[in-house]
Short mmCIF file of C-alpha atoms and ligand atoms in Angstrom, two decimals:
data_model
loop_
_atom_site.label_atom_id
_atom_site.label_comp_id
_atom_site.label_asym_id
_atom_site.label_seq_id
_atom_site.Cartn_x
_atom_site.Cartn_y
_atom_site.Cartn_z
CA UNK R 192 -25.36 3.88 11.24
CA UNK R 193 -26.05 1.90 14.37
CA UNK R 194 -26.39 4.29 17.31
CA UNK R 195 -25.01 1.99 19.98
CA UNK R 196 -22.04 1.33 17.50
CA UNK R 197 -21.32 4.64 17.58
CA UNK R 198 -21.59 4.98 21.16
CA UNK R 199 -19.20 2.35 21.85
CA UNK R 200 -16.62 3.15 19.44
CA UNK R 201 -17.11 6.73 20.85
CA UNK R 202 -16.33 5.95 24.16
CA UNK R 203 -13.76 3.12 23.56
CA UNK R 204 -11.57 5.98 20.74
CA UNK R 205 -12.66 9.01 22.20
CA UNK R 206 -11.38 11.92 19.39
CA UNK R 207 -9.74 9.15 17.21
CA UNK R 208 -12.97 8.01 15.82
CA UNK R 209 -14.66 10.11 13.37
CA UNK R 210 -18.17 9.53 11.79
CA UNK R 211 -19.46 9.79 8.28
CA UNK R 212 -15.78 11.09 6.84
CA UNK R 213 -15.83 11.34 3.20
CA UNK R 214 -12.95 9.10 1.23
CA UNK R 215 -13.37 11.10 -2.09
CA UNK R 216 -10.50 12.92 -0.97
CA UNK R 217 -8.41 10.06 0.77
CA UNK R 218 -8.08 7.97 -2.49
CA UNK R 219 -5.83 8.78 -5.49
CA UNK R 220 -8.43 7.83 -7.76
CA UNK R 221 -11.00 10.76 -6.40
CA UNK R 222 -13.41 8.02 -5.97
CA UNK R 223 -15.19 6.58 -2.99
CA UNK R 224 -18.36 6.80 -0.92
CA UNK R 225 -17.78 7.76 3.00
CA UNK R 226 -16.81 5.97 5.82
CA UNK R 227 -19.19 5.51 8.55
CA UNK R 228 -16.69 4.67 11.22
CA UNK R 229 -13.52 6.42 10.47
CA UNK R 230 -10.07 5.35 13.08
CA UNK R 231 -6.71 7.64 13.40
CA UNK R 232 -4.22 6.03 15.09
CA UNK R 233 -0.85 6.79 16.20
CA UNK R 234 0.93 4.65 18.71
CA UNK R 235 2.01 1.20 18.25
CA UNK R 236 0.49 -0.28 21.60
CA UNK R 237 -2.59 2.04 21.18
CA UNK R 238 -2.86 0.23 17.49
CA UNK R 239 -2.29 -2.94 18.76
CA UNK R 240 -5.07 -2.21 21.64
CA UNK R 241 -7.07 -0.87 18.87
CA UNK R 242 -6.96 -3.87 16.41
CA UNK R 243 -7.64 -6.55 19.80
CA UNK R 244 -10.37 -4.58 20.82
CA UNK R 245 -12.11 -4.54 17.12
CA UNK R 246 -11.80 -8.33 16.72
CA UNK R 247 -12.98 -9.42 20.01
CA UNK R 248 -16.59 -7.57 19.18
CA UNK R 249 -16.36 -8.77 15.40
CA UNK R 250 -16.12 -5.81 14.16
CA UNK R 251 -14.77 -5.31 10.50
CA UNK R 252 -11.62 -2.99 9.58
CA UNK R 253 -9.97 -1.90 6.74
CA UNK R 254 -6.19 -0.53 6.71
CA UNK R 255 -5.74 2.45 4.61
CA UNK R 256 -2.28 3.89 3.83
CA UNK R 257 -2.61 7.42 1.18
CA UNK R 258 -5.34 5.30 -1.09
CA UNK R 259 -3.19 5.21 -4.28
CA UNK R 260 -3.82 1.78 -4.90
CA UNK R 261 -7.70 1.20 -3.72
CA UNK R 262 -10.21 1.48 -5.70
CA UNK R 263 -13.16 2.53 -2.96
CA UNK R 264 -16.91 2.20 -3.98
CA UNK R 265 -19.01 4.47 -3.12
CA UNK R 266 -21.92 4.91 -0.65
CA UNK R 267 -21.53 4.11 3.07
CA UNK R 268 -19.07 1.88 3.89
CA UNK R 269 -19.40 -0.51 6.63
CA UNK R 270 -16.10 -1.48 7.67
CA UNK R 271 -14.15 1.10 10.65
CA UNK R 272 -11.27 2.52 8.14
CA UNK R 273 -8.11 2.78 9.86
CA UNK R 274 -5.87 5.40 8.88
CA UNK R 275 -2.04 5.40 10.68
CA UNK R 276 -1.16 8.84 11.63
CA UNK R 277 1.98 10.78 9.25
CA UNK R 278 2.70 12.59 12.19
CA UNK R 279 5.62 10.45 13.53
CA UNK R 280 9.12 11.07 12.87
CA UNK R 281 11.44 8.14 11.30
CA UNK R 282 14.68 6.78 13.29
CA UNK R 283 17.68 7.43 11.93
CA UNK R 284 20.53 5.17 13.10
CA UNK R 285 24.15 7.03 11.10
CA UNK R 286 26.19 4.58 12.50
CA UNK R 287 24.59 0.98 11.19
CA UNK R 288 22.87 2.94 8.23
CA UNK R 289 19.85 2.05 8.75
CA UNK R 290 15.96 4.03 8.94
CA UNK R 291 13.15 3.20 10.09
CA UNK R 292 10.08 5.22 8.79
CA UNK R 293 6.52 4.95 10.70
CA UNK R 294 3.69 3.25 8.37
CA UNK R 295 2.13 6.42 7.71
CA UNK R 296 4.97 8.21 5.96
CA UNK R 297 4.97 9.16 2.38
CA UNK R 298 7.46 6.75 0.65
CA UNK R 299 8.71 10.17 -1.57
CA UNK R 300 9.31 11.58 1.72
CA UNK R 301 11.29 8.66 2.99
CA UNK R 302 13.63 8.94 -0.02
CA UNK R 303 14.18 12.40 0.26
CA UNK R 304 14.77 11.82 4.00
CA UNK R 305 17.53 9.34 3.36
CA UNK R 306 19.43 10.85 0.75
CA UNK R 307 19.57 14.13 3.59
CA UNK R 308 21.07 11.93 5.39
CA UNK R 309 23.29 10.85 2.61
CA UNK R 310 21.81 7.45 2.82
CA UNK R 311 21.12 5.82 -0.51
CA UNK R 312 19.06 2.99 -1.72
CA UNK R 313 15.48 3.87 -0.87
CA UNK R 314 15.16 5.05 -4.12
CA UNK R 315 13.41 2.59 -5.85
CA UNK R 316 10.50 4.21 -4.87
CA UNK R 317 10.98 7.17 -6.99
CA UNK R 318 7.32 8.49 -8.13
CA UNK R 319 5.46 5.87 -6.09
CA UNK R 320 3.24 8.15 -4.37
CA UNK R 321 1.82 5.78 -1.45
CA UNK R 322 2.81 5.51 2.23
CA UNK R 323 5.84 2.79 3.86
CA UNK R 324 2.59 0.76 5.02
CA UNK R 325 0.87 0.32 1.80
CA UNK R 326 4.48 -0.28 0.14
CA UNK R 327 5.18 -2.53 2.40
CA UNK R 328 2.32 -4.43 1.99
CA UNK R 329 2.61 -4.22 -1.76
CA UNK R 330 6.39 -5.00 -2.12
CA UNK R 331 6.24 -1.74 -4.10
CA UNK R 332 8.73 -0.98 -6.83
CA UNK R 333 9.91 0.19 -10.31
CA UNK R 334 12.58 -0.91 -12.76
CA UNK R 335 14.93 0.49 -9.74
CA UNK R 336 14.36 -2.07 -6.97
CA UNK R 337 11.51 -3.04 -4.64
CA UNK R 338 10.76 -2.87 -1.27
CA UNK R 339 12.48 -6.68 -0.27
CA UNK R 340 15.75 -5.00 -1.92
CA UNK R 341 16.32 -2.99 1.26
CA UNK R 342 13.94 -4.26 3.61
CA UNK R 343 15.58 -4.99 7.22
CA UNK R 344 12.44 -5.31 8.73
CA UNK R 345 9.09 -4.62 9.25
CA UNK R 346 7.17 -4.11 12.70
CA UNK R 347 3.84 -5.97 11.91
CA UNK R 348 0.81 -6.62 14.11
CA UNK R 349 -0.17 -10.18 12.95
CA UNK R 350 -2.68 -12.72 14.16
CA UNK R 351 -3.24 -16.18 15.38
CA UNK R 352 -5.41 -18.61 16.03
CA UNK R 353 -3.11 -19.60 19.19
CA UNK R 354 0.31 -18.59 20.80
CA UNK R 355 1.60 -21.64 20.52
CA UNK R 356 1.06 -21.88 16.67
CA UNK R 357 3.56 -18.55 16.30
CA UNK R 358 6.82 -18.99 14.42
CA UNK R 359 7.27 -15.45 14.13
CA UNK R 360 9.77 -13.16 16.39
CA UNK R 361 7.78 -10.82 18.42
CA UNK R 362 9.16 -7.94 17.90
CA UNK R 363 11.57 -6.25 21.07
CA UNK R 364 10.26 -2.89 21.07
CA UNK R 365 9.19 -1.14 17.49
CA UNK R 366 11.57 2.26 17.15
CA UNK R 367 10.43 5.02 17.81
CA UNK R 368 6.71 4.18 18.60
CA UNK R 369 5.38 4.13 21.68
CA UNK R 370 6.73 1.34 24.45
CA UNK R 371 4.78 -2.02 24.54
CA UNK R 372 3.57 -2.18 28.37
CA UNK R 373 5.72 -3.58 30.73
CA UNK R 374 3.16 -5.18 32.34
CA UNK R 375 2.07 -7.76 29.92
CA UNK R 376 4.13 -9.79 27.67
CA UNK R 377 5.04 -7.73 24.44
CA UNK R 378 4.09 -10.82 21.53
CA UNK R 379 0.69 -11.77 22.36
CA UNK R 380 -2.61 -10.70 24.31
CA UNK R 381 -4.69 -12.46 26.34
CA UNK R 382 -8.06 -12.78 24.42
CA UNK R 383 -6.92 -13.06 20.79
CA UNK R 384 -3.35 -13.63 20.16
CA UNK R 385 -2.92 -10.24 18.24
CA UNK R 386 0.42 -9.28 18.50
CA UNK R 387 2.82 -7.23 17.00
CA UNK R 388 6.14 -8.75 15.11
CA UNK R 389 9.60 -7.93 13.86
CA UNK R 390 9.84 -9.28 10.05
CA UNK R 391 11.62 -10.04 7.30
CA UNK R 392 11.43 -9.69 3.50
CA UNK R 393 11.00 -13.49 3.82
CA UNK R 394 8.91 -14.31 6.68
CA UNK R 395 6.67 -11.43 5.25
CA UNK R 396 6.46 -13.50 1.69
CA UNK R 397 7.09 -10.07 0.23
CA UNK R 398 7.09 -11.10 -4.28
CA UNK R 399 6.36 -8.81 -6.84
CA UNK R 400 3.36 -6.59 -6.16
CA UNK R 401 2.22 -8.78 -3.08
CA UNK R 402 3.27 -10.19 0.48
CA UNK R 403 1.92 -12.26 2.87
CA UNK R 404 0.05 -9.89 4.84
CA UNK R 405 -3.36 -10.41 5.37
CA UNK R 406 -5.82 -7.54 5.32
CA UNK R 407 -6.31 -7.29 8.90
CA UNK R 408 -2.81 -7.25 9.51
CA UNK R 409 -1.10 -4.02 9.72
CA UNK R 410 2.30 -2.52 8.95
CA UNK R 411 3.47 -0.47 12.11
CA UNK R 412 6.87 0.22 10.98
CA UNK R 413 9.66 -1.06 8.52
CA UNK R 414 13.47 -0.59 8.64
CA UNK R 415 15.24 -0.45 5.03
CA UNK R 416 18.92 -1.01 5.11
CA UNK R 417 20.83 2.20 3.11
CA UNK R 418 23.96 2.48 1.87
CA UNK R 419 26.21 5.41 3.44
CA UNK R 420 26.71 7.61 0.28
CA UNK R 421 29.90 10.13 -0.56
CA UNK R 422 28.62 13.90 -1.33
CA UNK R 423 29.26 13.28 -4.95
CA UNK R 424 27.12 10.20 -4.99
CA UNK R 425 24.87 11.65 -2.95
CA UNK R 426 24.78 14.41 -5.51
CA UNK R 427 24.12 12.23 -8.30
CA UNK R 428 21.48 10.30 -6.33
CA UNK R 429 19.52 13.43 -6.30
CA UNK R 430 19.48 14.23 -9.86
CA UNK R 431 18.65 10.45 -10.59
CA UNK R 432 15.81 11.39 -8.56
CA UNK R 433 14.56 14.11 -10.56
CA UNK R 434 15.59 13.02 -14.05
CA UNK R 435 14.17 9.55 -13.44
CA UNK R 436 10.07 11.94 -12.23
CA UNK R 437 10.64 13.37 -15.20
CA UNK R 438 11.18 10.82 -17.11
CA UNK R 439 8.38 8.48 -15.78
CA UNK R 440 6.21 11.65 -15.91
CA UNK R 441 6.87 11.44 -19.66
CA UNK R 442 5.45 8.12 -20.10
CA UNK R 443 3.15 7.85 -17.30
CA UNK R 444 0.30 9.84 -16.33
CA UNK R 445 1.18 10.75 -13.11
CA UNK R 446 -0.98 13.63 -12.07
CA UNK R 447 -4.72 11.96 -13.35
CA UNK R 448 -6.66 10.95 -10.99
CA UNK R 449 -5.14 6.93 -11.13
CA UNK R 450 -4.25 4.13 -9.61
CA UNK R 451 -0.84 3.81 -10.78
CA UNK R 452 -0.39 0.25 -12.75
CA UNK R 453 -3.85 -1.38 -12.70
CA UNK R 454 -2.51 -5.15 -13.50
CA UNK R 455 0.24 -6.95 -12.40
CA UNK R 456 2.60 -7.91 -15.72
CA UNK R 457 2.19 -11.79 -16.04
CA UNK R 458 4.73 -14.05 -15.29
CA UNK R 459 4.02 -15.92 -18.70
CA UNK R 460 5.81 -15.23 -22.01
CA UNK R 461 4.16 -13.31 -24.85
CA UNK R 462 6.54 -14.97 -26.95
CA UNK R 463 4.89 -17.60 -29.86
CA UNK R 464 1.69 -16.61 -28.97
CA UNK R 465 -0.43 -15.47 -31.65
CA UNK R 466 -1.63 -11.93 -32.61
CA UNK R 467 0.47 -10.49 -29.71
CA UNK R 468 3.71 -8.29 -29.48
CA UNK R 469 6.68 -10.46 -29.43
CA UNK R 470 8.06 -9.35 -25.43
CA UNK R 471 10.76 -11.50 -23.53
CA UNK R 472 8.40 -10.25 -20.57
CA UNK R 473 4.59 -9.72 -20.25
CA UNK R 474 3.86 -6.67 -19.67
CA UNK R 475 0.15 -5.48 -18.75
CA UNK R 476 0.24 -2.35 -21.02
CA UNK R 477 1.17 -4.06 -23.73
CA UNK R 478 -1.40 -6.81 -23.97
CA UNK R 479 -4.02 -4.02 -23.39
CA UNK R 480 -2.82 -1.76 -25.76
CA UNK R 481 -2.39 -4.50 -28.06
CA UNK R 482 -5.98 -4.87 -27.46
CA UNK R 483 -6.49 -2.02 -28.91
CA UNK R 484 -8.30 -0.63 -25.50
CA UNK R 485 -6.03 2.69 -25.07
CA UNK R 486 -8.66 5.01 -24.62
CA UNK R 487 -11.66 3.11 -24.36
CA UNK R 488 -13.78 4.48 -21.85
CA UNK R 489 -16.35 3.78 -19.58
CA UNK R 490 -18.98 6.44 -17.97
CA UNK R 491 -16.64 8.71 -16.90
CA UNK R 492 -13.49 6.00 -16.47
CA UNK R 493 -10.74 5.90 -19.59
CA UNK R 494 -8.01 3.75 -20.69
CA UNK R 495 -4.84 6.39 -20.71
CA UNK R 496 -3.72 6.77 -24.12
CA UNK R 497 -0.15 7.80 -22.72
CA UNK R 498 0.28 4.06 -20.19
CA UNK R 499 -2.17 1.57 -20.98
CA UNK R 500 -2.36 0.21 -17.34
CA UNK R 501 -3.27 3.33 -16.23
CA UNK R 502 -7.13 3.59 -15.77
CA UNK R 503 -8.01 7.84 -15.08
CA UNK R 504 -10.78 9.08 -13.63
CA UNK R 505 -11.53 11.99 -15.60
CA UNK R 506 -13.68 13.84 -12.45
CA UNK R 507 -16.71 12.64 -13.17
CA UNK R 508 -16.20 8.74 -13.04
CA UNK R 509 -18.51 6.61 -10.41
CA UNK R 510 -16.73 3.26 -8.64
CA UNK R 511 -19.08 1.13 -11.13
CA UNK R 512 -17.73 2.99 -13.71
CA UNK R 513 -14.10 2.06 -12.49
CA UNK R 514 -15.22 -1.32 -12.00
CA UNK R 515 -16.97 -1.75 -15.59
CA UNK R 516 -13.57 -0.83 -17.04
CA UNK R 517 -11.51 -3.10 -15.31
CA UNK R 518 -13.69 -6.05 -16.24
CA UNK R 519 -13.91 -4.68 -19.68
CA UNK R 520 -10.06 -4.79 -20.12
CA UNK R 521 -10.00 -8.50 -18.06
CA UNK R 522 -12.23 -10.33 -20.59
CA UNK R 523 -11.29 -8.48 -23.87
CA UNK R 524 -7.65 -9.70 -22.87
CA UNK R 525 -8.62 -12.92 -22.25
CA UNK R 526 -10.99 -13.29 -25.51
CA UNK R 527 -7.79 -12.08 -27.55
CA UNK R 528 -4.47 -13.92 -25.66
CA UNK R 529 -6.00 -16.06 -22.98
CA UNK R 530 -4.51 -14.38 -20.82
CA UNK R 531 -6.15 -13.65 -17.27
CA UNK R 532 -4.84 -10.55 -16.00
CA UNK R 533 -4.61 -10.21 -12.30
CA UNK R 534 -5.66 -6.91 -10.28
CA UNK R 535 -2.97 -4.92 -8.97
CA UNK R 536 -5.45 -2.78 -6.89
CA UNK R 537 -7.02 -3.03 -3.90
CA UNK R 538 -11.03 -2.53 -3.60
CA UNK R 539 -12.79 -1.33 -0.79
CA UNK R 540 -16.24 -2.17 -0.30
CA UNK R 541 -17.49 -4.89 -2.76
C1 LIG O 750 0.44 7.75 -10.09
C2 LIG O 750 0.77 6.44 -9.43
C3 LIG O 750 1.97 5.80 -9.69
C4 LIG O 750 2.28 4.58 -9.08
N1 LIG O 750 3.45 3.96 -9.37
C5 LIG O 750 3.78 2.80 -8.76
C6 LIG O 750 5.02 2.15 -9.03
O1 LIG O 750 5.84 2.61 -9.81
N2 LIG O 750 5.28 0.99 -8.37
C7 LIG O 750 4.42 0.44 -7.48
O2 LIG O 750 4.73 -0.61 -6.90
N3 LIG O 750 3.23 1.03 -7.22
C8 LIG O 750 2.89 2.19 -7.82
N4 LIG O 750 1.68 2.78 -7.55
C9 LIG O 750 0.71 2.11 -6.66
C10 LIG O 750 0.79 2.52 -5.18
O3 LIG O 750 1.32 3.82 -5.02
C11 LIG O 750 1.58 1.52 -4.36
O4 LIG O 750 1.01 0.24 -4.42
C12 LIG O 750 1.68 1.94 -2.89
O5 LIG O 750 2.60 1.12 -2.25
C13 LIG O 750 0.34 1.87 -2.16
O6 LIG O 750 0.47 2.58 -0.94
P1 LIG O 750 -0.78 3.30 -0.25
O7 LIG O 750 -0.33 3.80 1.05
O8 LIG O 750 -1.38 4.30 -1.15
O9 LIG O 750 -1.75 2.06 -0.09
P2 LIG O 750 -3.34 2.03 -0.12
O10 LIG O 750 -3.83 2.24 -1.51
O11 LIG O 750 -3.90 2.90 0.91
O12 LIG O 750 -3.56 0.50 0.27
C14 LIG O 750 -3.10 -0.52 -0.59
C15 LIG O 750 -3.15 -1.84 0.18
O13 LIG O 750 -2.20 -1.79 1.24
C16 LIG O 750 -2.86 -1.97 2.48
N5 LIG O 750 -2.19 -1.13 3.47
C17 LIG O 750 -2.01 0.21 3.46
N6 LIG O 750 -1.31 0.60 4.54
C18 LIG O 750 -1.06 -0.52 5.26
C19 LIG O 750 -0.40 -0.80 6.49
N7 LIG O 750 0.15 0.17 7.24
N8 LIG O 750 -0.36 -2.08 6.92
C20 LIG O 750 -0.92 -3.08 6.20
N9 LIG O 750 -1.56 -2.89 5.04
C21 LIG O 750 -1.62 -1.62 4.58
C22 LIG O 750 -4.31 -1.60 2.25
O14 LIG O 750 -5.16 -2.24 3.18
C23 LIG O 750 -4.50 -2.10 0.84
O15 LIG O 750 -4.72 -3.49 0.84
C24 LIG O 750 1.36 4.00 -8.16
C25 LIG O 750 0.15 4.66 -7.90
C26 LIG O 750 -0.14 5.86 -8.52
C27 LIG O 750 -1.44 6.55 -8.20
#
């Protein structure tokens, strides 16, 4: 670690930066080496300062939401990790049923929050264990919905290259995070034209599994539109909620040490293709259980013999391990369908 690094990110964070933290913990997967430069942040105008300040010097950052979707390596990692605080609270508005949850939030907790409020919809997220940022980011979703289902907008600090070149709105003021200063104009600084933006579903190119977003852009906030519920419905809501765990803990692994669904299911059809189940739609588990690769393993890394897109650490896996795996299961699917599966995950540090 570079000493005079360290001393400027000291005195430029103060206690927000943290040295040598280990990411074991912070990912999912129980994987990961440690962070040399490690960022907490809170405040919307503190992350926007934050993320200016980084790219003037050059320095490289990575975004993490609650790591259930990145695959870290391990060793020391160069880029500053930026973590958004869970600390804030969301802003509940009763009267045009909306909420709008801070980045760092648990998306399980935002559902639960909602239906409190008897506000439905949110709960397409049911058993999706990452934060509003990474979901965002993700356009996460099960057979339920997605994200762009209910997606008002999202409070996003974006780049570019000049001000003039935006076509985005900057965004007014991002609920319930700190003020943008007065003193300067809200959309863009001085120096690098990072500023923060009010988006939606479209302008944020949110598909399935993917958006727009590049990786040194950052989800500050989003507001999902919810549908005022009856105590009955509301009711029923809940139980869908638990019935629907239970039911996706039946088929899923959902307490191994995973990623959730490794590959993205094609968009081609299995259909007429030879040697492979007959599916009106690809999915990923199928073509690698069809693969016969349920259960294969690698060092300490397995297929899951319960949901074949689930890779599990079983404790004593290493990131090349994890890696090895995945690029097993790429090329034995493409040697068998020629098909080319594409990651779902993120990974840190290659
Ligand atoms: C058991 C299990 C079940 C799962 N089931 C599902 C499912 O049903 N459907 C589904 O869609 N996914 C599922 N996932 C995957 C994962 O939970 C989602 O992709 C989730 O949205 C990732 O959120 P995260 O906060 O963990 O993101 P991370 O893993 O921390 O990050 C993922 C990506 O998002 C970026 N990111 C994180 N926060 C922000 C932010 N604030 N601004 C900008 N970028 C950000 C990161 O840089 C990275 O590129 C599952 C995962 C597990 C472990």
């Amino acid at each position: 670690m570079s000493a005079s690094l360290k001393k400027q990110l000291k005195e430029k964070f103060a206690d927000n930066i943290a040295f040598d933290i280990p990411l074991k913990q912070k990912s999912y997967l129980k994987i990961g080496g440690h962070a040399k430069y490690f960022l907490t942040l809170t405040e919307a105008e503190a992350i926007k300062d934050a993320i200016g300040y980084l790219r003037e010097q050059g320095l490289e950052y990575f975004i993490l939401g609650k790591g259930t979707n990145t695959l870290i390596k391990e060793g020391p990692l160069n880029p500053i990790i930026i973590q958004l605080a869970r600390t804030t609270k969301p802003t509940i508005d009763l009267e045009k049923n909306e909420i709008t949850y801070p980045a760092g939030i648990l998306l399980m907790q935002a559902i639960k929050i909602a239906l409190q409020h008897r506000l439905g919809g949110m709960e397409f997220g049911i058993g999706i264990p990452g934060s509003i940022g990474g979901a965002v980011k993700m356009n996460a979703g099960t057979y339920l919905g997605e994200v762009k289902d209910v997606l008002k907008k999202a409070f996003v600090i974006r780049h570019s290259t000049s001000p003039s070149t935006n076509h985005l709105a900057p965004a007014s003021q991002p609920p319930n995070l700190t003020p943008l200063s007065s003193s300067s104009p809200p959309s863009v600084t001085s120096q690098n034209h990072t500023r923060i933006t009010e988006e939606d579903a479209i302008s944020l190119g949110l598909e399935y599994r993917s958006s727009n977003l590049k990786s040194s852009e950052i989800v500050l906030a989003a507001k999902f539109a919810l549908s005022p519920l009856s105590e009955a419905e509301c009711k029923l809501r809940k139980k869908t909620v638990l019935t629907t765990l239970a039911k996706r803990k039946q088929t899923q692994p959902l307490a191994a040490n995973s990623l959730g669904s490794t590959f993205k299911n094609p968009s081609q059809n299995l259909t007429g293709r030879a040697a492979v189940p007959n599916s009106e739609k690809l999915f990923a588990a199928r073509l690698i259980e069809a693969a016969n690769l349920k259960g294969v393993r690698c060092g300490g890394m397995s297929v899951s013999t319960q949901h074949a897109n689930f890779i599990i650490n079983d404790g004593s896996a290493t990131a090349t391990d994890a890696l090895r795996l995945l690029e097993l299961i790429e090329t034995t699917v493409y040697k068998k369908f020629g098909i080319r599966l594409e990651r779902e995950i993120t990974l840190l540090g290659w």
